[in-house]
PDB file of C-alpha atoms in Angstrom:
ATOM      1  CA  MET A   1      42.183 -32.266   8.557  1.00 51.00           C
ATOM      2  CA  LYS A   2      42.617 -28.886   7.259  1.00 55.00           C
ATOM      3  CA  HIS A   3      40.702 -29.620   4.095  1.00 50.00           C
ATOM      4  CA  ILE A   4      37.778 -30.790   6.238  1.00 57.00           C
ATOM      5  CA  ARG A   5      37.805 -27.510   8.144  1.00 55.00           C
ATOM      6  CA  ALA A   6      38.023 -25.664   4.969  1.00 48.00           C
ATOM      7  CA  MET A   7      35.038 -27.475   3.550  1.00 50.00           C
ATOM      8  CA  VAL A   8      32.953 -26.934   6.670  1.00 46.00           C
ATOM      9  CA  VAL A   9      33.833 -23.052   6.568  1.00 49.00           C
ATOM     10  CA  MET A  10      33.004 -22.860   2.934  1.00 52.00           C
ATOM     11  CA  THR A  11      29.630 -24.820   3.430  1.00 52.00           C
ATOM     12  CA  GLY A  12      28.846 -22.227   6.300  1.00 54.00           C
ATOM     13  CA  LEU A  13      29.604 -19.426   3.992  1.00 46.00           C
ATOM     14  CA  PHE A  14      27.291 -20.645   1.332  1.00 49.00           C
ATOM     15  CA  ALA A  15      24.437 -21.117   3.781  1.00 49.00           C
ATOM     16  CA  VAL A  16      24.976 -17.541   5.099  1.00 47.00           C
ATOM     17  CA  ALA A  17      25.075 -16.095   1.537  1.00 49.00           C
ATOM     18  CA  GLY A  18      21.774 -18.086   0.661  1.00 48.00           C
ATOM     19  CA  ALA A  19      20.105 -16.486   3.740  1.00 45.00           C
ATOM     20  CA  ILE A  20      21.251 -13.082   2.800  1.00 46.00           C
ATOM     21  CA  GLY A  21      19.888 -13.540  -0.753  1.00 44.00           C
ATOM     22  CA  THR A  22      16.515 -14.666   0.752  1.00 42.00           C
ATOM     23  CA  ALA A  23      16.488 -11.634   3.024  1.00 46.00           C
ATOM     24  CA  ARG A  24      17.218  -9.249   0.016  1.00 46.00           C
ATOM     25  CA  ALA A  25      14.209 -10.757  -1.930  1.00 48.00           C
ATOM     26  CA  GLN A  26      11.863  -9.669   0.884  1.00 61.00           C
ATOM     27  CA  ASP A  27      13.279  -6.124   0.819  1.00 86.00           C
ATOM     28  CA  GLY A  28      10.604  -3.585   0.308  1.00 95.00           C
ATOM     29  CA  ILE A  29       9.229  -0.061   0.688  1.00 97.00           C
ATOM     30  CA  THR A  30       6.249   1.383   2.555  1.00 97.00           C
ATOM     31  CA  LEU A  31       4.434   4.401   1.109  1.00 96.00           C
ATOM     32  CA  TYR A  32       1.757   6.463   2.878  1.00 96.00           C
ATOM     33  CA  THR A  33      -0.678   9.097   1.948  1.00 95.00           C
ATOM     34  CA  GLY A  34      -1.957  11.850   4.131  1.00 93.00           C
ATOM     35  CA  ALA A  35      -5.181  11.363   6.055  1.00 93.00           C
ATOM     36  CA  ILE A  36      -8.477  12.807   5.004  1.00 91.00           C
ATOM     37  CA  GLU A  37     -12.059  12.685   6.078  1.00 88.00           C
ATOM     38  CA  ALA A  38     -14.170  10.691   3.498  1.00 88.00           C
ATOM     39  CA  THR A  39     -16.838   8.228   3.015  1.00 86.00           C
ATOM     40  CA  HIS A  40     -15.067   6.323   0.352  1.00 88.00           C
ATOM     41  CA  PHE A  41     -11.281   5.721   0.018  1.00 92.00           C
ATOM     42  CA  GLY A  42      -9.659   4.445  -3.071  1.00 93.00           C
ATOM     43  CA  CYS A  43      -6.068   3.488  -2.651  1.00 95.00           C
ATOM     44  CA  ASN A  44      -4.450   3.063  -6.195  1.00 95.00           C
ATOM     45  CA  ALA A  45      -0.844   2.077  -7.092  1.00 96.00           C
ATOM     46  CA  VAL A  46       0.870   1.679 -10.516  1.00 97.00           C
ATOM     47  CA  ASN A  47       4.014  -0.334 -10.941  1.00 97.00           C
ATOM     48  CA  VAL A  48       6.196   1.801 -13.183  1.00 97.00           C
ATOM     49  CA  SER A  49       9.184  -0.468 -12.967  1.00 96.00           C
ATOM     50  CA  SER A  50      10.244  -3.237 -15.423  1.00 96.00           C
ATOM     51  CA  LYS A  51       9.991  -5.989 -12.781  1.00 96.00           C
ATOM     52  CA  THR A  52       7.049  -7.811 -11.092  1.00 97.00           C
ATOM     53  CA  LEU A  53       6.656  -6.631  -7.592  1.00 97.00           C
ATOM     54  CA  LYS A  54       4.238  -7.733  -4.757  1.00 97.00           C
ATOM     55  CA  ILE A  55       1.993  -5.325  -2.943  1.00 97.00           C
ATOM     56  CA  THR A  56      -0.338  -5.075   0.050  1.00 97.00           C
ATOM     57  CA  ILE A  57      -2.594  -2.128   0.373  1.00 96.00           C
ATOM     58  CA  SER A  58      -4.274  -1.003   3.674  1.00 96.00           C
ATOM     59  CA  VAL A  59      -6.710   1.705   4.611  1.00 94.00           C
ATOM     60  CA  ILE A  60      -5.878   2.945   8.203  1.00 94.00           C
ATOM     61  CA  ASP A  61      -8.053   4.961  10.469  1.00 90.00           C
ATOM     62  CA  GLY A  62      -6.938   7.886  12.675  1.00 87.00           C
ATOM     63  CA  ASP A  63      -6.411   5.409  15.565  1.00 89.00           C
ATOM     64  CA  GLY A  64      -4.040   3.195  13.563  1.00 92.00           C
ATOM     65  CA  HIS A  65      -6.580   0.460  13.079  1.00 92.00           C
ATOM     66  CA  ALA A  66      -6.801  -1.162   9.560  1.00 93.00           C
ATOM     67  CA  LEU A  67     -10.277  -0.559   7.993  1.00 90.00           C
ATOM     68  CA  SER A  68      -9.360  -2.738   4.999  1.00 92.00           C
ATOM     69  CA  VAL A  69      -6.301  -4.865   3.832  1.00 95.00           C
ATOM     70  CA  THR A  70      -5.933  -6.333   0.553  1.00 95.00           C
ATOM     71  CA  PRO A  71      -4.110  -9.739   0.277  1.00 95.00           C
ATOM     72  CA  GLU A  72      -0.568  -9.695  -1.110  1.00 96.00           C
ATOM     73  CA  THR A  73      -0.799  -9.371  -4.713  1.00 95.00           C
ATOM     74  CA  GLU A  74       1.542  -9.772  -7.629  1.00 96.00           C
ATOM     75  CA  PHE A  75       2.071  -6.435  -9.259  1.00 92.00           C
ATOM     76  CA  PHE A  76       3.107  -6.620 -12.875  1.00 96.00           C
ATOM     77  CA  PRO A  77       4.966  -3.814 -14.703  1.00 97.00           C
ATOM     78  CA  GLY A  78       2.643  -1.228 -16.062  1.00 96.00           C
ATOM     79  CA  THR A  79      -0.379  -2.511 -14.046  1.00 96.00           C
ATOM     80  CA  GLU A  80      -2.590  -0.821 -11.355  1.00 95.00           C
ATOM     81  CA  VAL A  81      -3.691  -2.392  -8.043  1.00 94.00           C
ATOM     82  CA  SER A  82      -6.509  -0.859  -6.045  1.00 93.00           C
ATOM     83  CA  GLY A  83      -7.714  -1.299  -2.408  1.00 91.00           C
ATOM     84  CA  ASP A  84     -11.029   0.444  -1.777  1.00 88.00           C
ATOM     85  CA  PHE A  85     -13.057   1.020   1.374  1.00 89.00           C
ATOM     86  CA  THR A  86     -16.410   2.525   1.870  1.00 85.00           C
ATOM     87  CA  THR A  87     -17.715   3.475   5.425  1.00 78.00           C
ATOM     88  CA  PRO A  88     -20.022   0.755   6.351  1.00 69.00           C
ATOM     89  CA  SER A  89     -22.813   2.922   7.895  1.00 60.00           C
ATOM     90  CA  PHE A  90     -23.463   5.755   5.388  1.00 49.00           C
ATOM     91  CA  PRO A  91     -23.575   8.674   6.024  1.00 51.00           C
ATOM     92  CA  ASP A  92     -20.773   8.306   8.601  1.00 63.00           C
ATOM     93  CA  ASP A  93     -17.419   9.387   7.590  1.00 68.00           C
ATOM     94  CA  ALA A  94     -13.987   8.553   8.840  1.00 79.00           C
ATOM     95  CA  ASP A  95     -10.377   9.905   8.855  1.00 89.00           C
ATOM     96  CA  ALA A  96      -8.104   7.506   7.172  1.00 91.00           C
ATOM     97  CA  TYR A  97      -5.019   7.195   4.910  1.00 94.00           C
ATOM     98  CA  CYS A  98      -3.657   4.497   2.610  1.00 95.00           C
ATOM     99  CA  LYS A  99      -0.524   2.439   3.374  1.00 96.00           C
ATOM    100  CA  PHE A 100       1.159   0.687   0.472  1.00 97.00           C
ATOM    101  CA  GLN A 101       3.624  -2.153   1.312  1.00 97.00           C
ATOM    102  CA  VAL A 102       5.731  -3.111  -1.687  1.00 97.00           C
ATOM    103  CA  TYR A 103       8.058  -5.960  -1.977  1.00 97.00           C
ATOM    104  CA  GLY A 104      10.752  -6.712  -4.436  1.00 96.00           C
ATOM    105  CA  THR A 105      12.178  -3.240  -4.731  1.00 96.00           C
ATOM    106  CA  ARG A 106      14.039  -0.773  -2.602  1.00 95.00           C
ATOM    107  CA  ASP A 107      13.454   2.066  -5.051  1.00 95.00           C
ATOM    108  CA  ARG A 108      10.372   4.458  -4.251  1.00 94.00           C
ATOM    109  CA  GLY A 109      10.391   5.471  -7.927  1.00 94.00           C
ATOM    110  CA  ASP A 110       9.262   2.098  -8.915  1.00 96.00           C
ATOM    111  CA  VAL A 111       5.738   2.801  -7.736  1.00 97.00           C
ATOM    112  CA  ARG A 112       3.307   5.674  -8.034  1.00 96.00           C
ATOM    113  CA  ALA A 113       0.517   5.803  -5.495  1.00 96.00           C
ATOM    114  CA  ILE A 114      -2.537   7.801  -4.522  1.00 95.00           C
ATOM    115  CA  LEU A 115      -5.537   8.062  -2.319  1.00 93.00           C
ATOM    116  CA  ASN A 116      -8.700   9.053  -4.215  1.00 92.00           C
ATOM    117  CA  ALA A 117     -11.077  10.146  -1.338  1.00 91.00           C
ATOM    118  CA  ALA A 118     -14.741  11.046  -1.816  1.00 88.00           C
ATOM    119  CA  LEU A 119     -17.064  12.540   0.611  1.00 83.00           C
ATOM    120  CA  THR A 120     -20.916  12.579   0.191  1.00 75.00           C
ATOM    121  CA  PRO A 121     -21.966  15.176   2.754  1.00 68.00           C
ATOM    122  CA  HIS A 122     -25.033  14.282   4.788  1.00 62.00           C
ATOM    123  CA  ARG A 123     -26.626  17.675   4.678  1.00 56.00           C
ATOM    124  CA  GLU A 124     -30.201  17.805   3.596  1.00 56.00           C
ATOM    125  CA  ARG A 125     -30.730  19.947   0.465  1.00 52.00           C
ATOM    126  CA  HIS A 126     -33.861  21.366  -0.889  1.00 54.00           C
ATOM    127  CA  ASP A 127     -33.236  20.551  -4.483  1.00 57.00           C
ATOM    128  CA  HIS A 128     -32.356  16.902  -3.739  1.00 59.00           C
ATOM    129  CA  LEU A 129     -29.386  16.946  -5.971  1.00 57.00           C
ATOM    130  CA  PRO A 130     -26.504  14.675  -4.796  1.00 61.00           C
ATOM    131  CA  ILE A 131     -23.168  16.233  -3.714  1.00 63.00           C
ATOM    132  CA  LEU A 132     -19.984  14.551  -4.106  1.00 67.00           C
ATOM    133  CA  LEU A 133     -16.695  16.029  -3.106  1.00 76.00           C
ATOM    134  CA  SER A 134     -13.483  14.380  -4.252  1.00 77.00           C
ATOM    135  CA  ARG A 135      -9.865  14.880  -3.478  1.00 80.00           C
ATOM    136  CA  VAL A 136      -6.551  13.061  -4.485  1.00 83.00           C
ATOM    137  CA  LEU A 137      -3.591  12.718  -2.252  1.00 83.00           C
ATOM    138  CA  GLU A 138      -0.265  11.413  -3.377  1.00 88.00           C
ATOM    139  CA  ALA A 139       1.755   8.769  -1.420  1.00 86.00           C
ATOM    140  CA  ARG A 140       5.216   9.381  -0.354  1.00 79.00           C
TER     141      ARG A 140
END
């Protein structure tokens, strides 16, 4: 009878250990940029680790609503993944930031991420030359 109990306990321990391993595989990090006013938001991330990760990139407005969300994508070492959004009714602009959800690592040093924001002002100019203002914000 003792052997049967020991087998049941060991089976339970293996099941718990497997569940913990599955939970660890889903571990991840989330990086955010600062918010900025723009008409185009380019959220770019580079995998600088030596392992394949997964990533989802979102552009979030000032009210916390997602303007754009990429599907979860495999993120190979040395590659870049982008999630871009342009305001739908030009020349309107928006305040927004990038959110990078990275799965398969707990080390923030495995990913470099930025928001490359562009603003095309809607002022009329007499010389009709386009104006493009650009700024890069690093994710932390």
